[in-house]
C-alpha atoms as one frame of an Amber mdcrd trajectory, in Angstrom:
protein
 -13.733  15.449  -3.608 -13.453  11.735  -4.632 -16.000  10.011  -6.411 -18.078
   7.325  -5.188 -16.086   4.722  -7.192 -12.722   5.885  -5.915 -13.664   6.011
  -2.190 -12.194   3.426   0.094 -14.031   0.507   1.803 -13.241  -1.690   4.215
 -13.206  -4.487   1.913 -10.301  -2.459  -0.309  -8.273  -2.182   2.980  -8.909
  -6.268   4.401  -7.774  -7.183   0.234  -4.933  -4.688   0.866  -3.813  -6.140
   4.350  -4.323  -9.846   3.401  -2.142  -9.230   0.084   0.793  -8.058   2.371
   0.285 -10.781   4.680   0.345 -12.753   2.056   3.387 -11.651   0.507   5.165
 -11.669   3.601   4.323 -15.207   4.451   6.095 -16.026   1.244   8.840 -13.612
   0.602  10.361 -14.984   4.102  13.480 -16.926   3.159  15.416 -18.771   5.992
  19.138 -18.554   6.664  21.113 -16.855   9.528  19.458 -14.035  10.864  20.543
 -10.782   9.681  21.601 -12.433   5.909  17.461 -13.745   5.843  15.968 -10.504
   6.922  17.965  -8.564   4.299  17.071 -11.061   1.510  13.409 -11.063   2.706
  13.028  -7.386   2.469  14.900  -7.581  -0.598  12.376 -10.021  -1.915   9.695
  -7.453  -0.786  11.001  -4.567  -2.356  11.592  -6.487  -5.673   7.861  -7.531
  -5.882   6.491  -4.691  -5.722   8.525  -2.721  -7.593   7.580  -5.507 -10.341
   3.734  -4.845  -9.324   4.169  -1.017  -9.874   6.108  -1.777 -13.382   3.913
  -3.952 -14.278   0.909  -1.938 -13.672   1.984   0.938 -15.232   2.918  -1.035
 -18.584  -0.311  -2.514 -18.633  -1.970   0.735 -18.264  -0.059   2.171 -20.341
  -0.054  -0.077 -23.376  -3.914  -0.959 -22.862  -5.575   2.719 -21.620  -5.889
   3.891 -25.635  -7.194   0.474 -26.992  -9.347  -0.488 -24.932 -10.656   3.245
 -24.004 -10.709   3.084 -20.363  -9.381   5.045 -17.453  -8.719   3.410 -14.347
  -8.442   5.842 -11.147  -5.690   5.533  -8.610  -7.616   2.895  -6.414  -7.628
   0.156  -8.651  -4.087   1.035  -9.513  -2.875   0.597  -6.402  -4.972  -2.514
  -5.864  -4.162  -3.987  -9.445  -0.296  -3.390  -7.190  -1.016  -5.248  -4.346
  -2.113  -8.279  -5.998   0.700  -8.465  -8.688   2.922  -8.295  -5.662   1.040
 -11.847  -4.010   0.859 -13.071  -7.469   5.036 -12.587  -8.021   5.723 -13.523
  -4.086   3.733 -16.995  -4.442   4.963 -17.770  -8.488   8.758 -17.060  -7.084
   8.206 -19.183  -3.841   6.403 -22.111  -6.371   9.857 -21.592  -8.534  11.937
 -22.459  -6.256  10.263 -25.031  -4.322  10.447 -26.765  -7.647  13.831 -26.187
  -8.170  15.038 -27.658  -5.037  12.637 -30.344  -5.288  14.339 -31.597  -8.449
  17.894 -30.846  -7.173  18.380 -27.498  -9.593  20.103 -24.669  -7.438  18.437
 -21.039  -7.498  19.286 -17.963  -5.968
């Protein structure tokens, strides 16, 4: 039986759907078709894998200092928005780079 503060809302689920949105709007990369979609989903996988890593160290290095437990729900969450955050920082990157003429990858 979950807890009251680990139950899911509605608003959990519209900040989970517009973080993927989100990160799909800017994880899309443009090139010929099948060579874009398999970057893109590359992109996706990458960011949150980096969200789950990221989590997890954070968790992990700040549970026993700060003497807190977070449940699964914010986890995942905490997940979802580390993925925007990385998908919007990477898309910032290299908008800058080609805006002063550096190449990226």
């Amino acid at each position: 039986m979950e807890t009251n503060d680990q139950a899911w809302t509605k608003k959990d689920y519209f900040h989970i759907g517009l973080s993927i949105v989100i990160t799909l709007i800017f994880s899309i990369r443009g090139g010929e078709l099948p060579g874009a979609i398999f970057v893109t989903v590359r992109y996706l996988l990458a960011y949150y894998l980096y969200g789950v890593v990221m989590v997890l160290m954070f968790v992990g290095l700040t549970k026993k200092m700060f003497k807190y437990k977070p449940n699964k729900k914010k986890m995942v969450l905490w997940v979802f928005y580390f993925a925007t955050f990385f998908a919007v920082t990477e898309l910032i990157h290299e908008g800058f780079l080609m805006l002063t003429g550096q190449e990226f990858h």
